[in-house]
CSV table of C-alpha atoms (C1' of nucleotides) in Angstrom, one decimal:
chain,number,residue,atom,x,y,z
A,66,MET,CA,143.7,120.0,-25.9
A,67,PRO,CA,141.4,122.1,-23.8
A,68,GLU,CA,142.2,120.7,-20.2
A,69,LEU,CA,143.0,123.6,-17.6
A,70,PRO,CA,146.8,124.3,-19.2
A,71,ASP,CA,145.2,124.9,-22.7
A,72,VAL,CA,142.5,127.0,-21.5
A,73,VAL,CA,145.1,129.2,-19.5
A,74,VAL,CA,147.3,129.5,-23.0
A,75,PHE,CA,144.1,130.5,-24.4
A,76,ARG,CA,142.9,133.0,-21.8
A,77,LYS,CA,146.6,134.7,-22.5
A,78,TYR,CA,145.6,134.8,-26.3
A,79,VAL,CA,142.6,136.6,-25.6
A,80,ASP,CA,144.1,139.4,-22.9
A,81,GLU,CA,147.0,139.9,-25.6
A,82,LYS,CA,144.8,140.2,-28.7
A,83,ALA,CA,141.2,140.9,-28.2
A,84,LEU,CA,140.6,143.2,-25.3
A,85,HIS,CA,139.5,146.7,-24.9
A,86,ARG,CA,138.3,146.9,-28.5
A,87,PRO,CA,134.9,147.6,-29.8
A,88,ILE,CA,133.1,144.5,-31.3
A,89,GLU,CA,131.2,145.5,-34.4
A,90,GLU,CA,129.5,142.4,-35.3
A,91,VAL,CA,129.3,138.3,-33.9
A,92,GLN,CA,128.5,135.7,-36.5
A,93,LEU,CA,127.4,132.5,-35.4
A,94,PHE,CA,127.9,129.3,-37.5
A,95,ALA,CA,126.4,126.9,-35.4
A,96,GLU,CA,123.5,127.7,-33.1
A,97,GLU,CA,123.3,124.4,-31.3
A,98,ILE,CA,127.0,125.3,-29.2
A,99,LEU,CA,124.9,128.1,-27.6
A,100,ASP,CA,124.3,126.9,-24.1
A,101,GLY,CA,121.2,128.6,-22.1
A,102,ILE,CA,121.7,131.6,-24.5
A,103,SER,CA,120.0,133.0,-27.4
A,104,PRO,CA,121.9,134.3,-30.8
A,105,ALA,CA,119.7,137.4,-30.2
A,106,HIS,CA,121.0,137.6,-26.5
A,107,LEU,CA,124.6,137.0,-27.6
A,108,GLN,CA,124.5,139.2,-29.6
A,109,SER,CA,123.1,142.0,-27.7
A,110,LYS,CA,125.5,141.5,-25.1
A,111,THR,CA,128.6,141.7,-27.5
A,112,GLU,CA,127.6,143.8,-30.3
A,113,GLY,CA,128.7,147.7,-29.4
A,114,HIS,CA,130.7,146.4,-26.6
A,115,ARG,CA,134.0,145.3,-25.5
A,116,PHE,CA,136.0,142.2,-24.3
A,117,GLU,CA,137.6,143.9,-20.7
A,118,SER,CA,139.0,141.4,-18.7
A,119,THR,CA,139.2,137.5,-18.7
A,120,ALA,CA,139.1,134.8,-15.7
A,121,ARG,CA,139.1,130.9,-16.1
A,122,HIS,CA,137.9,128.1,-13.7
A,123,GLY,CA,138.9,124.6,-14.9
A,124,LYS,CA,138.2,124.2,-18.3
A,125,TYR,CA,135.9,127.2,-18.7
A,126,LEU,CA,137.0,130.7,-19.9
A,127,PHE,CA,135.3,133.7,-18.7
A,128,VAL,CA,135.4,137.4,-20.8
A,129,ASN,CA,134.1,140.2,-19.3
A,130,LEU,CA,131.7,142.5,-21.6
A,131,ASP,CA,132.4,145.9,-20.1
A,132,GLY,CA,130.8,145.0,-16.8
A,133,SER,CA,127.7,143.3,-18.0
A,134,GLY,CA,128.0,139.8,-17.8
A,135,TRP,CA,130.5,137.4,-18.7
A,136,ILE,CA,130.3,135.3,-21.9
A,137,VAL,CA,131.5,131.7,-21.0
A,138,PHE,CA,133.6,129.5,-23.4
A,139,HIS,CA,134.0,126.1,-23.3
A,140,PHE,CA,136.4,124.2,-25.8
A,141,GLY,CA,135.4,120.7,-25.8
A,142,MET,CA,137.8,118.4,-27.1
A,143,THR,CA,139.1,120.3,-29.7
A,144,GLY,CA,138.5,124.1,-29.3
A,145,TYR,CA,140.9,126.9,-29.7
A,146,PHE,CA,140.8,130.4,-30.7
A,147,GLN,CA,142.3,132.2,-34.3
A,148,TYR,CA,142.7,136.1,-34.1
A,149,PHE,CA,143.3,137.3,-37.8
A,150,LYS,CA,143.3,140.1,-40.2
A,151,ASP,CA,140.7,141.4,-42.4
A,152,GLY,CA,141.7,139.3,-45.7
A,153,GLU,CA,143.2,136.5,-44.1
A,154,GLN,CA,142.1,132.8,-44.3
A,155,GLY,CA,139.3,132.4,-41.7
A,156,LEU,CA,139.4,128.7,-40.4
A,157,LYS,CA,136.9,126.0,-41.5
A,158,HIS,CA,135.4,125.0,-38.1
A,159,THR,CA,134.8,128.2,-36.9
A,160,ARG,CA,131.6,128.4,-35.1
A,161,ALA,CA,131.4,131.6,-33.7
A,162,LEU,CA,133.2,134.9,-35.1
A,163,PHE,CA,133.7,138.1,-33.1
A,164,SER,CA,134.5,141.4,-35.4
A,165,PHE,CA,136.4,144.1,-33.8
A,166,ASN,CA,136.1,148.0,-35.4
A,167,ASN,CA,139.8,147.4,-36.2
A,168,GLY,CA,139.2,145.0,-39.1
A,169,HIS,CA,140.6,142.0,-36.9
A,170,HIS,CA,138.3,139.0,-35.8
A,171,LEU,CA,138.4,136.3,-32.7
A,172,ALA,CA,137.5,133.0,-33.9
A,173,PHE,CA,136.2,130.1,-32.0
A,174,VAL,CA,137.1,127.0,-33.7
A,175,LEU,CA,135.5,123.8,-33.0
A,176,GLN,CA,136.1,121.0,-35.1
A,177,ARG,CA,133.9,118.3,-33.2
A,178,LYS,CA,130.8,120.5,-31.8
A,179,PHE,CA,131.4,119.8,-28.2
A,180,GLY,CA,132.4,123.1,-27.3
A,181,SER,CA,129.7,125.5,-25.7
A,182,ILE,CA,129.1,129.4,-25.5
A,183,ALA,CA,127.1,130.6,-22.3
A,184,PHE,CA,126.5,133.5,-20.6
A,185,THR,CA,126.8,134.3,-16.5
A,186,GLU,CA,126.2,137.5,-14.9
A,187,HIS,CA,129.0,136.4,-12.5
A,188,VAL,CA,131.6,133.8,-12.5
A,189,GLU,CA,130.6,132.7,-9.0
A,190,ASP,CA,127.2,131.9,-9.9
A,191,PHE,CA,128.1,130.1,-12.9
A,192,VAL,CA,131.0,127.9,-10.8
A,193,ARG,CA,128.3,127.0,-8.1
A,194,GLU,CA,125.3,126.3,-10.8
A,195,ARG,CA,127.7,124.0,-12.7
A,196,ARG,CA,128.7,122.3,-9.3
A,197,LEU,CA,132.4,122.9,-9.9
A,198,GLY,CA,134.9,121.5,-7.6
A,199,PRO,CA,137.7,124.1,-6.4
A,200,ASP,CA,140.4,125.0,-9.6
A,201,ALA,CA,142.8,122.4,-9.3
A,202,LEU,CA,145.3,125.8,-9.3
A,203,ASP,CA,143.6,127.7,-6.9
A,204,LYS,CA,145.6,128.5,-3.8
A,205,SER,CA,142.5,127.6,-1.7
A,206,LEU,CA,142.8,124.1,-2.8
A,207,ASP,CA,146.0,122.9,-0.3
A,208,LEU,CA,146.8,119.8,0.8
A,209,GLU,CA,144.7,119.5,3.4
A,210,VAL,CA,141.4,120.1,1.1
A,211,PHE,CA,142.8,118.1,-1.3
A,212,LYS,CA,143.1,115.4,0.9
A,213,VAL,CA,139.2,116.0,2.2
A,214,ILE,CA,138.2,116.1,-1.4
A,215,ILE,CA,139.4,112.7,-2.1
A,216,LYS,CA,138.9,111.3,0.9
A,217,ARG,CA,135.1,111.9,0.3
A,218,THR,CA,134.8,109.3,-2.5
A,219,ARG,CA,135.5,106.0,-3.4
A,220,GLY,CA,136.5,104.7,-6.8
A,221,ASN,CA,139.7,104.8,-8.9
A,222,ILE,CA,141.9,108.0,-8.3
A,223,LYS,CA,141.8,108.8,-12.2
A,224,SER,CA,138.0,108.9,-12.0
A,225,VAL,CA,138.3,111.2,-9.1
A,226,LEU,CA,140.9,113.8,-10.9
A,227,MET,CA,138.9,113.9,-13.7
A,228,ASP,CA,135.5,114.9,-11.8
A,229,GLN,CA,135.2,118.2,-12.6
A,230,ARG,CA,132.5,118.6,-9.3
A,231,ARG,CA,135.4,117.6,-7.1
A,232,ILE,CA,138.6,119.4,-9.0
A,233,ALA,CA,138.1,121.3,-11.9
A,234,GLY,CA,140.7,121.4,-14.6
A,235,ILE,CA,141.9,118.3,-15.0
A,236,GLY,CA,141.0,115.6,-18.0
A,237,ASN,CA,142.3,112.7,-19.7
A,238,VAL,CA,145.7,113.5,-20.2
A,239,TYR,CA,146.8,115.5,-17.5
A,240,SER,CA,145.2,112.8,-15.1
A,241,ASP,CA,147.8,110.4,-16.6
A,242,GLU,CA,150.6,112.8,-16.4
A,243,ILE,CA,150.2,113.6,-12.9
A,244,LEU,CA,149.3,109.9,-12.0
A,245,TYR,CA,152.8,108.9,-13.8
A,246,GLN,CA,154.3,111.7,-11.7
A,247,SER,CA,153.2,110.5,-8.5
A,248,LYS,CA,153.9,106.8,-9.6
A,249,ILE,CA,150.6,105.6,-8.9
A,250,LEU,CA,148.5,103.5,-11.3
A,251,PRO,CA,145.2,105.3,-12.7
A,252,LYS,CA,143.3,102.6,-11.9
A,253,ALA,CA,144.5,102.6,-7.9
A,254,GLU,CA,141.3,102.4,-5.8
A,255,VAL,CA,141.6,105.8,-3.5
A,256,GLY,CA,140.7,103.7,-0.1
A,257,GLN,CA,144.2,102.1,-1.0
A,258,LEU,CA,146.2,105.4,-1.1
A,259,GLY,CA,147.6,106.6,2.1
A,260,ASP,CA,148.2,110.0,3.3
A,261,ARG,CA,151.9,109.8,1.4
A,262,ASP,CA,150.6,108.7,-1.8
A,263,LEU,CA,147.9,111.4,-1.4
A,264,GLU,CA,150.6,114.2,-1.0
A,265,ARG,CA,152.4,113.1,-3.9
A,266,VAL,CA,149.6,113.2,-6.2
A,267,PHE,CA,148.6,116.7,-4.9
A,268,ARG,CA,152.4,117.8,-5.6
A,269,ALA,CA,152.6,116.3,-9.1
A,270,MET,CA,149.0,117.7,-9.8
A,271,LYS,CA,150.4,121.5,-9.2
A,272,GLU,CA,153.6,120.7,-10.7
A,273,VAL,CA,152.7,119.2,-13.7
A,274,LEU,CA,149.9,121.9,-14.4
A,275,ASN,CA,152.4,124.5,-13.5
A,276,THR,CA,154.9,123.2,-15.9
A,277,ALA,CA,152.7,122.4,-18.8
A,278,ILE,CA,151.6,126.0,-18.7
A,279,ASP,CA,155.3,127.3,-18.8
A,280,SER,CA,155.6,124.8,-21.4
A,281,GLN,CA,152.3,126.4,-23.2
A,282,ALA,CA,150.6,123.6,-22.7
A,283,ASP,CA,153.0,122.0,-25.7
A,284,PRO,CA,153.9,118.4,-25.4
A,285,GLY,CA,156.9,119.1,-27.4
A,286,LYS,CA,158.2,122.0,-24.8
A,287,MET,CA,157.5,119.8,-21.7
A,288,PRO,CA,160.7,118.3,-19.5
A,289,GLU,CA,162.1,114.7,-21.1
A,290,HIS,CA,160.7,113.1,-18.2
A,291,TYR,CA,157.2,113.8,-18.6
A,292,LEU,CA,154.8,111.2,-20.0
A,293,LEU,CA,153.0,113.1,-22.2
A,294,PRO,CA,155.4,113.6,-25.6
A,295,HIS,CA,155.4,109.5,-25.2
A,296,ARG,CA,151.7,109.1,-24.6
A,297,LYS,CA,150.7,107.2,-27.5
A,298,LYS,CA,150.8,103.4,-28.9
A,299,GLY,CA,154.2,101.9,-29.0
A,300,GLY,CA,155.7,104.7,-26.7
A,301,ARG,CA,158.2,104.4,-24.2
A,302,CYS,CA,158.5,105.0,-20.8
A,303,PRO,CA,161.2,108.4,-20.3
A,304,VAL,CA,162.4,107.3,-17.2
A,305,CYS,CA,163.0,103.1,-17.2
A,306,GLY,CA,162.9,102.8,-21.1
A,307,GLY,CA,160.1,100.1,-20.8
A,308,ASP,CA,157.1,100.0,-23.1
A,309,LEU,CA,154.1,102.0,-21.9
A,310,ARG,CA,150.8,100.1,-21.6
A,311,SER,CA,147.2,101.4,-22.6
A,312,ASP,CA,143.7,100.5,-20.7
A,313,LYS,CA,140.5,102.0,-20.4
A,314,ILE,CA,138.6,103.3,-17.2
A,315,SER,CA,135.1,104.3,-18.5
A,316,GLY,CA,135.8,103.9,-22.3
A,317,ARG,CA,138.6,106.6,-21.9
A,318,THR,CA,142.3,105.3,-23.0
A,319,TYR,CA,144.6,105.9,-20.5
A,320,TYR,CA,148.8,105.2,-20.9
A,321,TYR,CA,150.9,104.1,-18.1
A,322,CYS,CA,154.5,102.8,-17.1
A,323,PRO,CA,153.6,99.4,-15.6
A,324,ASN,CA,157.4,99.3,-14.1
A,325,CYS,CA,157.0,102.8,-12.5
A,326,GLN,CA,153.5,103.1,-11.3
A,327,PHE,CA,152.2,101.1,-8.9
A,328,GLY,CA,149.0,100.9,-6.7
B,408,DA,C1',128.0,105.9,-4.6
B,409,DC,C1',130.4,104.3,-8.3
B,410,DA,C1',131.2,101.9,-13.1
B,411,DT,C1',129.9,101.4,-18.0
B,412,DT,C1',127.9,102.5,-22.4
B,413,DG,C1',126.0,105.2,-25.5
B,414,DA,C1',124.8,110.0,-27.5
B,415,DC,C1',126.3,113.9,-29.3
B,416,DC,C1',129.8,115.7,-33.7
B,417,DT,C1',133.6,115.6,-37.3
B,418,DG,C1',137.2,114.7,-38.9
B,419,DA,C1',142.4,112.1,-39.3
B,420,DG,C1',144.8,107.9,-39.9
B,421,DA,C1',145.2,102.9,-40.3
B,422,DG,C1',144.1,98.8,-42.7
B,423,DC,C1',142.7,96.7,-47.1
C,1047,DT,C1',142.3,106.1,-54.8
C,1048,DG,C1',138.7,104.8,-52.3
C,1049,DC,C1',136.5,102.6,-48.7
C,1050,DT,C1',135.7,101.1,-43.9
C,1051,DC,C1',136.9,101.3,-39.1
C,1052,DT,C1',138.8,103.1,-35.1
C,1053,DC,C1',140.0,106.8,-32.4
C,1054,DA,C1',140.4,111.3,-30.5
C,1055,DG,C1',142.4,116.3,-25.0
C,1056,DG,C1',134.7,116.1,-23.0
C,1057,DT,C1',130.2,116.0,-20.7
C,1058,DC,C1',125.6,114.4,-19.9
C,1059,DA,C1',122.1,110.9,-19.3
C,1060,DA,C1',120.5,106.2,-19.0
C,1061,DT,C1',121.3,101.9,-16.4
C,1062,DG,C1',123.1,98.3,-13.6
DNA sequence: ACATTGACCTGAGAGC
DNA sequence: TGCTCTCAGGTCAATG
């Protein structure tokens, strides 16, 4: 479920399990996932080195290699990490495997090969090159900045929230939750939204993402008034009890409550 | 500038 | 059990 909250959880996972340990070997099982880096380059950057720290911007996770640049992970639609001991069963869709000198391994698992591994000398360079907007939870993204970013554009509010070049970190699921909490329809045109509305979206954005992080990005642990646990065919609105509906924007299915959301 | 569509991949789940 | 169809948390390029 790799949107911003999920990547926060993955980051903690790496922080707790895989830092400061010499990497003996890296194995690649799907070279296609490398983005702008060769297998040999990845190998020379990692083998004999350590993961020393992590950073995150939007849906990207950066892992620092003892001062000599960063490995950049993107999780696509299905990615996650699995840390395991020698002798334990690895997972089928492991695409890259980092093996440490303590007999433990960090697997980068992707069912669909939509994720990637890249490399950058500096996090800021990567963010600039990919033209990513500010991270949705960064303090620099305050209400005023948010309003400027949103007003700079037309179109429906959902697409704008999901555009990584405007704001980084929000995808299909969390944009639905943010708009549900804001009581605004995903297809509402941003030009039709007033300052009051944008303020609600802004507050919901911060609150939803922080709440999701507190819940380890697990829908089952989220508050009862959240859409996420009910976000499926036949689901009911946890607030009014009515049937949720779904529709599509640019081919992506979204869910909403026709009774609670306006715009 | 914006919206839509298809492509990229690999299943899981539904319906027959 | 097996087959076929649709759908899935992302991004990118091409097209209107």
